[in-house]
Short mmCIF file of C-alpha atoms in Angstrom, two decimals:
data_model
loop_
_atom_site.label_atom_id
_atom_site.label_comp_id
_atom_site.label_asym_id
_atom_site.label_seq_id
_atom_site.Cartn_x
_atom_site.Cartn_y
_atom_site.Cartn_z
CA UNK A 1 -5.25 -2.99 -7.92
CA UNK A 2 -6.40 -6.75 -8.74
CA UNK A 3 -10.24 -7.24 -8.94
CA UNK A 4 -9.87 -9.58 -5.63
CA UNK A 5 -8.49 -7.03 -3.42
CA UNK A 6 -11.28 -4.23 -5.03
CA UNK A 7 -13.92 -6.98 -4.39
CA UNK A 8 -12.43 -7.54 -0.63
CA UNK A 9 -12.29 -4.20 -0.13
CA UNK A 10 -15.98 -3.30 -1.36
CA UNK A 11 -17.30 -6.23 0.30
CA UNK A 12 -15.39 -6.57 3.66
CA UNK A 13 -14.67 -10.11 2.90
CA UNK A 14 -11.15 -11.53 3.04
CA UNK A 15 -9.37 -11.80 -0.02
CA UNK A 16 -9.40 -15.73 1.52
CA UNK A 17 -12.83 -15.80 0.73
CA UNK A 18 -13.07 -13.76 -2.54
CA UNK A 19 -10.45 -16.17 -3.88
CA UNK A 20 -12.16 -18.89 -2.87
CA UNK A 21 -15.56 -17.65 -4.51
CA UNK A 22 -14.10 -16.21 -7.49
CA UNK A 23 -12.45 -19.89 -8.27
CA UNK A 24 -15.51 -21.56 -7.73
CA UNK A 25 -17.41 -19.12 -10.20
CA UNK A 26 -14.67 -20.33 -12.48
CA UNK A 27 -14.95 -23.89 -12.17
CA UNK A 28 -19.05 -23.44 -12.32
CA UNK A 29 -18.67 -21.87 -15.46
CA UNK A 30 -16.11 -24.36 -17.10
CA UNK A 31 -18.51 -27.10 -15.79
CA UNK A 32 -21.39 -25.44 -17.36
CA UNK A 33 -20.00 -24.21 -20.30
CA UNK A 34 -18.68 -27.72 -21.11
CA UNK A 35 -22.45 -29.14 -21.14
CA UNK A 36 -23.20 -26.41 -23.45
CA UNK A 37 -24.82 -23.93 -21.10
CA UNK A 38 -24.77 -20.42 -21.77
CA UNK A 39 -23.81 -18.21 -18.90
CA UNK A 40 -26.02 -14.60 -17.75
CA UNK A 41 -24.29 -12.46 -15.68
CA UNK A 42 -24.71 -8.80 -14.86
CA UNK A 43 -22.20 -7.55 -17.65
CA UNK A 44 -23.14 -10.18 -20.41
CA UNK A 45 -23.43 -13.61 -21.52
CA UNK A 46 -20.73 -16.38 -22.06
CA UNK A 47 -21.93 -18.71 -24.27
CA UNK A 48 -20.25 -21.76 -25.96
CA UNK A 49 -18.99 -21.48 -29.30
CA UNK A 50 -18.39 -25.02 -31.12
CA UNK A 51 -15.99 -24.89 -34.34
CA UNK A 52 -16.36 -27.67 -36.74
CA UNK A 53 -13.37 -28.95 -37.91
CA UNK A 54 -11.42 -27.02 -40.91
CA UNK A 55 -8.59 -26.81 -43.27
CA UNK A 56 -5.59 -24.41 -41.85
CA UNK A 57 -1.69 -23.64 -42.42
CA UNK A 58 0.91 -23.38 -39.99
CA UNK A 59 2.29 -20.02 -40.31
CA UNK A 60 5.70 -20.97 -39.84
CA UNK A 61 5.89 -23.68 -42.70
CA UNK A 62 2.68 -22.72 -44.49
CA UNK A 63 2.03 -25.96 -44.22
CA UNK A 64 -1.63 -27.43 -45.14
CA UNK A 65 -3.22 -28.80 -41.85
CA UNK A 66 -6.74 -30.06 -40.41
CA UNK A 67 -7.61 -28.33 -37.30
CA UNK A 68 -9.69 -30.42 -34.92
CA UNK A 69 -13.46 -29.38 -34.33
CA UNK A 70 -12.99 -27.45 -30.32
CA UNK A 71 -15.51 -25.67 -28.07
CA UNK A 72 -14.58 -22.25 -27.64
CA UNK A 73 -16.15 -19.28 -24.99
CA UNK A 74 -17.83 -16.57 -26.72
CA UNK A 75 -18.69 -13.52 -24.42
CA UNK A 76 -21.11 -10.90 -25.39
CA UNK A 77 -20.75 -7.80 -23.09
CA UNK A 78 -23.75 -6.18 -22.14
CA UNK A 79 -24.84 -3.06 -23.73
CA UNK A 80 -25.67 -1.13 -20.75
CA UNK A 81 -22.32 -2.51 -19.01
CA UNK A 82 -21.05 -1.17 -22.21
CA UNK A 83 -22.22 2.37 -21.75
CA UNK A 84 -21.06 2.46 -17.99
CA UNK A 85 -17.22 1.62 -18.91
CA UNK A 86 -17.53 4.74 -21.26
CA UNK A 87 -14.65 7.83 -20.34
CA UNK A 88 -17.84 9.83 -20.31
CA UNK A 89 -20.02 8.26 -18.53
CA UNK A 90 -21.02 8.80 -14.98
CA UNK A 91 -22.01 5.38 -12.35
CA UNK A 92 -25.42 4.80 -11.47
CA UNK A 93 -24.56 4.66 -7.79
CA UNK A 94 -21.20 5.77 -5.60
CA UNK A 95 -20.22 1.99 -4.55
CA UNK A 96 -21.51 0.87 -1.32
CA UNK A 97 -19.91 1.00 2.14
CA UNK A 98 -18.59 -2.34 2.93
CA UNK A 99 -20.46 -3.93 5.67
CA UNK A 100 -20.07 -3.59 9.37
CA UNK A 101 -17.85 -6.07 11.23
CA UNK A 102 -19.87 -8.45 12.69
CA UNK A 103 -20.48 -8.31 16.78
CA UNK A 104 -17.58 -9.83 18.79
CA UNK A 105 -19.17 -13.43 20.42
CA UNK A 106 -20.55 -13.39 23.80
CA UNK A 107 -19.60 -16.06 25.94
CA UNK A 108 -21.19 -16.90 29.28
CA UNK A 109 -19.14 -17.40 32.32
CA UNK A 110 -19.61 -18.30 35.93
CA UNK A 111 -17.31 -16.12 37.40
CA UNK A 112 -16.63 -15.47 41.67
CA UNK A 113 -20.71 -17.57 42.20
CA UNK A 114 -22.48 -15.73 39.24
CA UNK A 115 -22.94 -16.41 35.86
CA UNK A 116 -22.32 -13.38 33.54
CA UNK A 117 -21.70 -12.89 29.49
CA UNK A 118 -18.77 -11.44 28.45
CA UNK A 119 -17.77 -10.14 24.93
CA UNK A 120 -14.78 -12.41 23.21
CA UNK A 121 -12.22 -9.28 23.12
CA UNK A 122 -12.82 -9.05 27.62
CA UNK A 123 -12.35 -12.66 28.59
CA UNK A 124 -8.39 -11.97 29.13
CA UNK A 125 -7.80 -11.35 32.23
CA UNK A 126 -11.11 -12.91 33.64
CA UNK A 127 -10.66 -16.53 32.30
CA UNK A 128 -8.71 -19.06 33.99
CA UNK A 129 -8.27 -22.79 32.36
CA UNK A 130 -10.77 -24.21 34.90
CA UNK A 131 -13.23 -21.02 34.56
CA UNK A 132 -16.81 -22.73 34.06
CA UNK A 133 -18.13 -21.43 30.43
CA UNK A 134 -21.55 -22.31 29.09
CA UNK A 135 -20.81 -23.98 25.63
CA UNK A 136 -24.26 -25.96 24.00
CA UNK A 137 -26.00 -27.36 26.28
CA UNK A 138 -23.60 -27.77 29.57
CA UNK A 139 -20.93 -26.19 31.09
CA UNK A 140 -17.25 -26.92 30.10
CA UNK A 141 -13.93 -26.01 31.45
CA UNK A 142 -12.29 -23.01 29.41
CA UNK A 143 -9.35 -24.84 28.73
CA UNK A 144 -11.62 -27.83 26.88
CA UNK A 145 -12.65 -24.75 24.55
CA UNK A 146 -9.57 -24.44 21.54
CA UNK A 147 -11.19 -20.59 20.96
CA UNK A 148 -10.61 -19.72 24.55
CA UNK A 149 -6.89 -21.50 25.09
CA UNK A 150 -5.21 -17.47 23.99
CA UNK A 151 -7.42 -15.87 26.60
CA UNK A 152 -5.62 -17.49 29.75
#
């Protein structure tokens, strides 16, 4: 299983939005490593390792080169994350439950000379295209609504 779909599943967030997070942790810590910023996270520290330039071979040839000074990423894994990957060792915690869906939206209606509020998933059925619904500050036709166009 990829760490996305372990995160999605632990988190209840689509892997849409893992992704998206996960590549924006990325480009944060290119950006920051790059201005010479070292990195704390929960399992250890990236840090950024410069390299001076030096004498080298090419191992094909063996021939004599000058490698070009380069910025490198040095990670040092935390020693208790260290002692939790361990065969032997038991986690802290069982991993959490992932969260509850959120409530389905409640839209209000003015349905047969009342107005009434009625959860997203029970509008088919009782919304028509001109069916008054309370949107802001006004009311607006449902079929002004994009959400509501499937529910008629």
């Amino acid at each position: 299983m990829k760490v996305l779909d372990l995160i999605a599943e632990q988190t209840g967030f689509p892997v849409s939005t893992v992704d998206s997070i996960l590549n924006s942790l990325t480009t944060c810590t290119e950006k920051l490593l790059r201005e010479g910023e070292t990195i704390e996270l929960p399992f250890g520290k990236i840090a950024p390792r410069d390299l001076k330039e030096r004498k080298g071979r090419n191992p094909a040839t063996g021939e004599a080169l000058t490698l070009s000074p380069k910025r490198k990423a040095s990670l040092k894994v935390a020693k208790k994350f260290e002692e939790r990957i361990q065969p032997t060792s038991m986690p802290e915690s069982p991993l959490p439950p992932p969260p509850p869906p959120p409530p389905a939206k409640t839209w209000q209606i003015h349905l047969d000379g009342e107005t009434i509020s009625v959860a997203e998933p029970e509008l088919k059925g009782k919304l028509k295209a001109d069916t008054p619904v309370w949107i802001g500050d006004r009311w607006t036709q449902a079929q002004m609504i994009p959400e509501l166009v499937s529910y008629f």
